[in-house]
Short mmCIF file of C-alpha atoms and ligand atoms in Angstrom, two decimals:
data_model
loop_
_atom_site.label_atom_id
_atom_site.label_comp_id
_atom_site.label_asym_id
_atom_site.label_seq_id
_atom_site.Cartn_x
_atom_site.Cartn_y
_atom_site.Cartn_z
CA MET A 127 -0.03 -0.01 0.00
CA LYS A 128 1.29 3.46 -0.88
CA PRO A 129 1.89 5.59 2.16
CA PHE A 130 -0.44 8.63 2.49
CA ALA A 131 -0.96 11.56 4.95
CA PHE A 132 -4.10 11.53 7.09
CA ALA A 133 -5.96 14.69 7.85
CA ARG A 134 -8.67 15.44 10.36
CA PRO A 135 -10.08 18.89 9.55
CA ALA A 136 -12.07 20.84 12.07
CA ASP A 137 -15.17 21.24 9.90
CA VAL A 138 -16.59 20.64 6.42
CA ALA A 139 -15.33 23.89 4.89
CA GLU A 140 -11.76 23.07 5.95
CA ALA A 141 -12.24 19.49 4.64
CA VAL A 142 -13.35 20.80 1.26
CA ARG A 143 -10.39 23.35 1.10
CA THR A 144 -7.92 20.52 2.03
CA VAL A 145 -9.11 18.18 -0.68
CA ALA A 146 -9.55 20.89 -3.31
CA ALA A 147 -5.92 22.01 -2.86
CA ASP A 148 -4.43 18.70 -3.62
CA PRO A 149 -5.45 16.70 -6.84
CA ALA A 150 -4.26 13.51 -5.11
CA ALA A 151 -6.38 13.98 -1.90
CA VAL A 152 -9.63 12.03 -1.23
CA PHE A 153 -12.43 12.13 1.40
CA LEU A 154 -12.86 9.24 3.73
CA ALA A 155 -16.28 8.47 5.22
CA GLY A 156 -17.19 4.94 6.27
CA GLY A 157 -14.21 3.61 4.31
CA THR A 158 -16.03 0.40 3.39
CA ASN A 159 -15.01 0.69 -0.27
CA LEU A 160 -11.98 3.17 -0.17
CA VAL A 161 -10.03 1.11 2.47
CA ASP A 162 -10.18 -2.02 0.16
CA HIS A 163 -8.92 0.08 -2.76
CA LEU A 164 -6.13 1.47 -0.67
CA LYS A 165 -4.91 -2.01 0.19
CA LEU A 166 -5.33 -3.18 -3.43
CA GLY A 167 -3.49 -0.24 -4.91
CA VAL A 168 -6.60 0.75 -6.85
CA ALA A 169 -6.70 4.08 -4.98
CA THR A 170 -3.26 5.78 -4.45
CA PRO A 171 -4.00 9.17 -2.77
CA ASP A 172 -1.34 11.31 -1.21
CA VAL A 173 -3.77 12.66 1.45
CA VAL A 174 -6.84 11.01 3.04
CA VAL A 175 -9.20 13.53 4.57
CA ASP A 176 -11.41 12.16 7.37
CA VAL A 177 -14.98 13.59 7.21
CA ARG A 178 -16.77 10.93 9.37
CA ARG A 179 -17.46 13.32 12.25
CA LEU A 180 -17.96 16.39 10.21
CA THR A 181 -21.31 16.01 8.35
CA SER A 182 -24.64 15.56 10.03
CA ARG A 183 -25.77 12.25 11.44
CA GLU A 184 -29.33 13.25 11.73
CA ILE A 185 -32.47 12.38 9.75
CA ALA A 186 -34.68 15.49 9.87
CA ASP A 187 -38.21 16.25 8.61
CA THR A 188 -38.22 18.92 6.01
CA ALA A 189 -40.83 21.75 5.57
CA ASP A 190 -42.27 20.14 2.42
CA GLY A 191 -42.98 16.84 4.21
CA GLY A 192 -39.84 15.06 2.98
CA LEU A 193 -36.66 13.96 4.85
CA ARG A 194 -33.04 15.31 4.97
CA MET A 195 -30.61 12.55 5.61
CA GLY A 196 -27.21 13.79 6.87
CA ALA A 197 -24.26 12.41 5.01
CA ALA A 198 -22.93 10.72 8.13
CA VAL A 199 -26.08 8.78 8.81
CA THR A 200 -25.09 5.13 8.60
CA ASN A 201 -26.97 2.69 6.25
CA SER A 202 -28.14 0.76 9.32
CA GLU A 203 -29.58 3.83 10.97
CA LEU A 204 -31.32 4.87 7.82
CA ALA A 205 -32.86 1.45 7.18
CA ALA A 206 -34.16 1.29 10.81
CA ASP A 207 -35.73 4.84 10.84
CA ARG A 208 -39.48 4.54 11.22
CA ARG A 209 -40.22 7.39 8.86
CA VAL A 210 -38.09 5.74 6.14
CA ARG A 211 -39.71 2.41 6.60
CA GLU A 212 -43.21 3.78 6.56
CA ARG A 213 -42.90 6.47 3.85
CA TYR A 214 -40.19 5.07 1.66
CA PRO A 215 -40.08 1.34 2.16
CA VAL A 216 -38.20 0.92 -1.17
CA LEU A 217 -35.26 2.72 0.44
CA ALA A 218 -35.26 0.66 3.59
CA GLN A 219 -35.44 -2.63 1.62
CA ALA A 220 -32.68 -1.46 -0.75
CA LEU A 221 -30.42 -0.60 2.22
CA LEU A 222 -31.02 -4.01 3.86
CA ALA A 223 -30.42 -5.86 0.54
CA GLY A 224 -26.96 -4.41 0.47
CA ALA A 225 -23.65 -5.72 1.95
CA SER A 226 -23.74 -7.20 5.39
CA GLY A 227 -24.86 -5.99 8.95
CA GLN A 228 -21.30 -4.94 9.81
CA LEU A 229 -20.78 -3.01 6.64
CA ARG A 230 -24.09 -1.23 6.95
CA ASN A 231 -23.02 -0.15 10.45
CA ALA A 232 -20.06 1.69 8.88
CA ALA A 233 -21.28 2.66 5.44
CA THR A 234 -22.81 6.29 5.19
CA THR A 235 -25.52 7.98 3.33
CA GLY A 236 -23.01 10.20 1.55
CA GLY A 237 -20.51 7.39 0.76
CA ASN A 238 -22.71 4.55 -0.36
CA PRO A 239 -23.78 6.19 -3.68
CA LEU A 240 -20.05 6.90 -4.40
CA GLN A 241 -18.95 3.42 -4.02
CA ARG A 242 -17.10 2.13 -7.20
CA THR A 243 -17.88 -0.63 -9.63
CA ARG A 244 -17.24 -4.26 -8.60
CA CYS A 245 -16.04 -5.07 -12.18
CA VAL A 246 -13.38 -7.66 -11.28
CA TYR A 247 -10.81 -6.03 -13.67
CA PHE A 248 -11.24 -2.61 -12.04
CA SER A 249 -9.99 -4.10 -8.61
CA ASP A 250 -7.16 -6.20 -10.28
CA VAL A 251 -4.29 -3.66 -10.87
CA THR A 252 -2.51 -6.25 -13.22
CA THR A 253 -5.18 -5.90 -15.90
CA PRO A 254 -6.02 -3.06 -18.40
CA CYS A 255 -9.04 -0.91 -17.11
CA ASN A 256 -10.06 2.47 -18.54
CA LYS A 257 -11.80 3.34 -15.39
CA ARG A 258 -8.84 2.70 -13.07
CA GLU A 259 -6.12 3.81 -15.60
CA PRO A 260 -7.69 5.95 -18.44
CA GLY A 261 -6.43 4.85 -21.98
CA SER A 262 -5.31 1.40 -20.78
CA GLY A 263 -8.17 -0.60 -22.36
CA CYS A 264 -11.08 -2.56 -21.08
CA SER A 265 -10.45 -6.17 -20.07
CA ALA A 266 -14.14 -6.87 -19.63
CA ILE A 267 -14.88 -6.70 -23.47
CA GLY A 268 -14.57 -10.41 -24.40
CA GLY A 269 -13.90 -11.25 -20.73
CA TYR A 270 -16.16 -11.86 -17.73
CA THR A 271 -19.43 -9.89 -18.34
CA ARG A 272 -21.94 -11.52 -16.09
CA TYR A 273 -22.19 -8.40 -13.87
CA HIS A 274 -21.89 -5.87 -16.72
CA ALA A 275 -24.11 -3.37 -18.35
CA VAL A 276 -26.91 -3.97 -20.96
CA LEU A 277 -28.36 -0.46 -20.87
CA GLY A 278 -26.65 2.78 -21.84
CA VAL A 279 -24.12 0.78 -23.92
CA PRO A 280 -23.54 1.60 -27.58
CA PRO A 281 -25.14 -0.86 -30.04
CA THR A 282 -21.54 -1.91 -31.00
CA PRO A 283 -19.32 -1.20 -28.01
CA PRO A 284 -15.95 0.10 -28.94
CA GLY A 285 -13.20 -2.70 -28.79
CA PRO A 286 -11.22 -3.59 -25.77
CA THR A 287 -8.39 -1.14 -26.61
CA ALA A 288 -10.60 1.93 -27.27
CA PRO A 289 -9.87 4.46 -24.42
CA ASP A 290 -13.50 5.22 -23.74
CA THR A 291 -14.78 1.66 -23.43
CA CYS A 292 -16.41 0.78 -20.20
CA ILE A 293 -19.42 -1.67 -19.70
CA ALA A 294 -19.23 -1.70 -15.85
CA THR A 295 -22.31 -1.41 -13.62
CA HIS A 296 -22.91 0.73 -10.57
CA PRO A 297 -23.08 -1.53 -7.49
CA SER A 298 -25.13 0.44 -5.00
CA ASP A 299 -28.65 -0.81 -4.04
CA MET A 300 -29.39 2.35 -2.12
CA ALA A 301 -28.68 4.40 -5.19
CA VAL A 302 -31.29 2.56 -7.20
CA ALA A 303 -33.92 3.53 -4.57
CA LEU A 304 -32.79 7.09 -4.37
CA ALA A 305 -32.97 7.36 -8.24
CA ALA A 306 -36.57 6.18 -8.16
CA LEU A 307 -37.53 8.49 -5.28
CA ASP A 308 -36.54 11.80 -6.98
CA ALA A 309 -33.88 12.47 -4.27
CA GLN A 310 -31.81 15.60 -4.28
CA VAL A 311 -28.03 15.65 -3.37
CA GLN A 312 -26.74 18.57 -1.23
CA VAL A 313 -23.10 19.30 -2.07
CA LEU A 314 -20.46 21.68 -0.56
CA GLY A 315 -17.63 22.32 -2.99
CA PRO A 316 -14.74 24.72 -3.49
CA HIS A 317 -17.13 27.22 -5.09
CA GLY A 318 -19.92 26.85 -2.55
CA GLU A 319 -23.08 24.93 -2.06
CA ARG A 320 -25.32 23.43 -4.76
CA THR A 321 -28.05 20.80 -5.30
CA ILE A 322 -27.95 18.01 -7.83
CA PRO A 323 -30.90 15.86 -8.66
CA PHE A 324 -29.92 12.31 -7.80
CA VAL A 325 -30.66 11.05 -11.36
CA GLU A 326 -28.09 13.42 -12.56
CA LEU A 327 -25.37 12.57 -10.06
CA HIS A 328 -24.07 9.47 -11.79
CA ARG A 329 -22.94 9.53 -15.48
CA LEU A 330 -22.47 7.13 -18.33
CA PRO A 331 -18.85 6.57 -19.55
CA ASP A 332 -19.30 9.28 -22.28
CA GLY A 333 -15.65 9.41 -23.24
CA ASP A 334 -14.29 9.31 -19.67
CA PRO A 335 -15.05 6.12 -17.76
CA SER A 336 -12.85 7.21 -14.91
CA ARG A 337 -15.51 9.61 -13.75
CA ASP A 338 -18.44 7.87 -12.15
CA THR A 339 -20.36 11.16 -11.11
CA VAL A 340 -20.67 14.76 -12.04
CA LEU A 341 -18.95 15.81 -8.82
CA GLU A 342 -15.79 17.93 -9.21
CA HIS A 343 -12.64 17.32 -7.23
CA GLY A 344 -13.32 18.78 -3.69
CA ASP A 345 -17.01 18.36 -3.91
CA LEU A 346 -18.37 16.81 -0.60
CA ILE A 347 -21.95 15.42 -0.27
CA THR A 348 -23.31 16.88 2.92
CA ALA A 349 -26.93 15.51 2.81
CA ILE A 350 -29.39 13.74 0.58
CA ASP A 351 -33.02 15.01 0.59
CA LEU A 352 -36.09 12.77 -0.05
CA PRO A 353 -39.10 14.90 -1.32
CA ALA A 354 -42.63 14.21 -0.07
CA LEU A 355 -43.69 11.51 -2.33
CA PRO A 356 -47.03 9.99 -1.17
CA LEU A 357 -46.94 7.16 -3.79
CA ALA A 358 -43.72 5.84 -2.22
CA VAL A 359 -45.71 4.44 0.66
CA ASN A 360 -46.56 1.73 -1.83
CA SER A 361 -43.00 0.89 -3.08
CA GLN A 362 -40.67 -2.13 -3.17
CA TYR A 363 -37.12 -3.04 -3.89
CA ARG A 364 -36.37 -6.44 -5.39
CA LYS A 365 -32.77 -7.65 -5.90
CA VAL A 366 -31.86 -10.74 -7.90
CA ARG A 367 -28.42 -12.09 -7.11
CA ASP A 368 -26.34 -15.22 -7.19
CA ARG A 369 -26.68 -15.96 -3.51
CA ALA A 370 -29.12 -14.87 -0.84
CA SER A 371 -26.98 -12.40 0.98
CA TYR A 372 -23.75 -10.42 0.76
CA ALA A 373 -23.78 -10.34 -3.07
CA PHE A 374 -24.12 -7.61 -5.62
CA ALA A 375 -27.19 -7.42 -7.85
CA LEU A 376 -27.34 -9.29 -11.16
CA VAL A 377 -30.41 -7.06 -11.68
CA SER A 378 -32.60 -5.05 -9.31
CA VAL A 379 -35.80 -3.01 -9.36
CA ALA A 380 -36.96 -0.10 -7.28
CA ALA A 381 -40.58 0.90 -7.93
CA ALA A 382 -43.39 3.00 -6.38
CA LEU A 383 -46.95 2.74 -7.88
CA GLU A 384 -50.14 4.57 -7.40
CA VAL A 385 -53.33 2.92 -8.88
CA ALA A 386 -56.81 4.29 -8.84
CA ASP A 387 -59.96 2.80 -10.39
CA GLY A 388 -57.69 0.17 -12.10
CA VAL A 389 -55.61 2.82 -13.83
CA VAL A 390 -51.84 3.67 -13.16
CA ARG A 391 -51.98 7.32 -11.82
CA ASP A 392 -48.39 7.65 -11.07
CA VAL A 393 -45.26 5.50 -10.95
CA ARG A 394 -41.45 5.62 -10.33
CA ILE A 395 -39.08 3.06 -11.51
CA ALA A 396 -35.32 2.65 -11.38
CA LEU A 397 -33.26 -0.44 -12.31
CA GLY A 398 -29.97 -1.62 -10.90
CA GLY A 399 -27.20 -4.00 -12.06
CA VAL A 400 -27.82 -3.09 -15.67
CA ALA A 401 -25.94 0.24 -16.39
CA HIS A 402 -23.05 2.36 -15.60
CA LYS A 403 -25.41 4.39 -13.40
CA PRO A 404 -28.65 3.65 -11.43
CA TRP A 405 -31.06 3.54 -14.40
CA ARG A 406 -34.20 5.63 -14.11
CA ALA A 407 -36.73 3.79 -16.34
CA THR A 408 -38.42 6.73 -17.84
CA ALA A 409 -39.72 4.83 -20.95
CA ALA A 410 -41.40 2.38 -18.74
CA GLU A 411 -42.90 5.06 -16.54
CA GLU A 412 -44.26 6.94 -19.60
CA ALA A 413 -45.86 3.76 -20.90
CA LEU A 414 -47.50 3.14 -17.62
CA ARG A 415 -48.92 6.54 -16.68
CA GLY A 416 -52.68 6.46 -17.53
CA ALA A 417 -52.61 2.78 -18.66
CA PRO A 418 -54.75 0.01 -17.13
CA ALA A 419 -52.95 -1.54 -14.12
CA THR A 420 -52.63 -4.96 -15.77
CA GLU A 421 -50.06 -7.59 -16.54
CA GLU A 422 -50.24 -6.62 -20.28
CA SER A 423 -49.39 -2.97 -19.48
CA TYR A 424 -46.55 -4.10 -17.31
CA ARG A 425 -45.13 -6.26 -20.06
CA ALA A 426 -45.38 -3.36 -22.58
CA ALA A 427 -43.61 -1.05 -20.07
CA ALA A 428 -40.79 -3.52 -19.53
CA ALA A 429 -40.45 -3.98 -23.37
CA ALA A 430 -40.40 -0.23 -23.93
CA GLU A 431 -37.61 0.21 -21.35
CA LEU A 432 -35.47 -2.72 -22.62
CA ALA A 433 -35.87 -2.00 -26.39
CA GLY A 434 -32.39 -0.53 -26.53
CA ALA A 435 -30.73 -3.16 -24.34
CA VAL A 436 -27.49 -4.58 -25.70
CA PRO A 437 -26.15 -7.93 -24.41
CA GLN A 438 -22.44 -8.37 -23.98
CA PRO A 439 -20.73 -11.68 -25.06
CA GLY A 440 -18.15 -13.00 -22.70
CA ILE A 441 -16.16 -16.05 -21.65
CA ASP A 442 -18.75 -16.73 -19.00
CA ASP A 443 -21.49 -17.00 -21.54
CA GLY A 444 -22.11 -13.33 -21.50
CA ASN A 445 -24.96 -11.39 -19.89
CA ALA A 446 -27.88 -11.70 -22.42
CA PHE A 447 -29.79 -13.36 -19.60
CA LYS A 448 -30.14 -10.03 -17.83
CA ILE A 449 -32.50 -8.55 -20.39
CA PRO A 450 -35.41 -10.95 -19.76
CA LEU A 451 -34.50 -11.23 -16.07
CA VAL A 452 -34.81 -7.58 -15.39
CA GLY A 453 -37.97 -7.44 -17.46
CA ARG A 454 -39.57 -10.34 -15.41
CA THR A 455 -38.40 -8.71 -12.27
CA LEU A 456 -39.95 -5.43 -13.08
CA ILE A 457 -43.32 -7.07 -14.03
CA ALA A 458 -43.29 -9.01 -10.76
CA VAL A 459 -42.68 -5.96 -8.62
CA LEU A 460 -45.52 -3.98 -10.33
CA ARG A 461 -47.73 -6.93 -9.88
CA ASP A 462 -47.00 -6.99 -6.21
CA LEU A 463 -47.62 -3.35 -5.85
CA THR A 464 -51.03 -3.43 -7.63
CA PRO A 465 -53.89 -3.25 -5.17
CA SER A 466 -56.00 -6.46 -5.28
CA GLU A 467 -59.15 -4.55 -6.31
CA ALA A 468 -57.39 -3.02 -9.39
FE1 SF4 B 1426 -12.53 -1.28 -16.35
FE2 SF4 B 1426 -15.00 -0.59 -16.98
FE3 SF4 B 1426 -13.75 -2.28 -18.54
FE4 SF4 B 1426 -14.38 -3.02 -16.02
S1 SF4 B 1426 -15.77 -2.53 -17.80
S2 SF4 B 1426 -12.47 -3.40 -17.11
S3 SF4 B 1426 -14.31 -1.06 -14.96
S4 SF4 B 1426 -13.11 -0.11 -18.20
#
């Protein structure tokens, strides 16, 4: 492991100034992902800036009826909060579907969405990887692709040596729920405070796979806000994985559904395990609003969302299985959320 300096600033402003002043400085929150990367040589900072005790650890009601979740709130605390469980069950379920109890006790609200891909080549410093080392190539093209993307991928992905190729997926369960819930991210950066819609926080590779998010160097997430969203009372997170616990999603679905008189009045859907970012399923949502709350509508919505899906071949038989799997999972979740009288 490369030696680094460790800094404990007095407040968030000093923390932001410290990181912004050094291109090789990083923030440390729960450390559940960064510490692994320090040991593996995936992350090689000069300075690690500890913000664990600087941001809020409170979950507060907001004036509009939503919740503000401080960046230092742990995943365990958030999943156990009665307001989250009752008003946003999809978020509590997503949190509990992630990692292990020990990890959830350390992982934070601000850190979880910033965890990095679990593409096996990304964490193996002996292999080419455009995300870890820009321009080195993409070992996943023609390699192991079981956990890789099928949405947001060009119809013919560039070859393994193209500098902008990356077919990795984002690993966070929590982020899929936040994408569905219209969350807003509060950021303090070198140029002040700003708010970023959660669905715009993460990015597709778009020529630079090394950047997972739109955050600039020195930007610190201080809180994440949930709006008042009455339909979220009827919401669900379902994760399909290779084993029952402590595994990343092959595919996942976060959805909230409002049905009245047998018609879909409103809906929110996001998909996980299928793209470089948590995937807000806007095509499926548009297909569903105003449609009968029936199996036929749900099938049509899944087909609309997955029309542009691109399977990846691979030495492990590829990931074409993900496309029907995420479609079936979405249909099953919508069916579960449909009131019995609809
Ligand atoms: Fe690296 Fe992305 Fe290719 Fe994985 S898919 S090897 S993270 S460039």
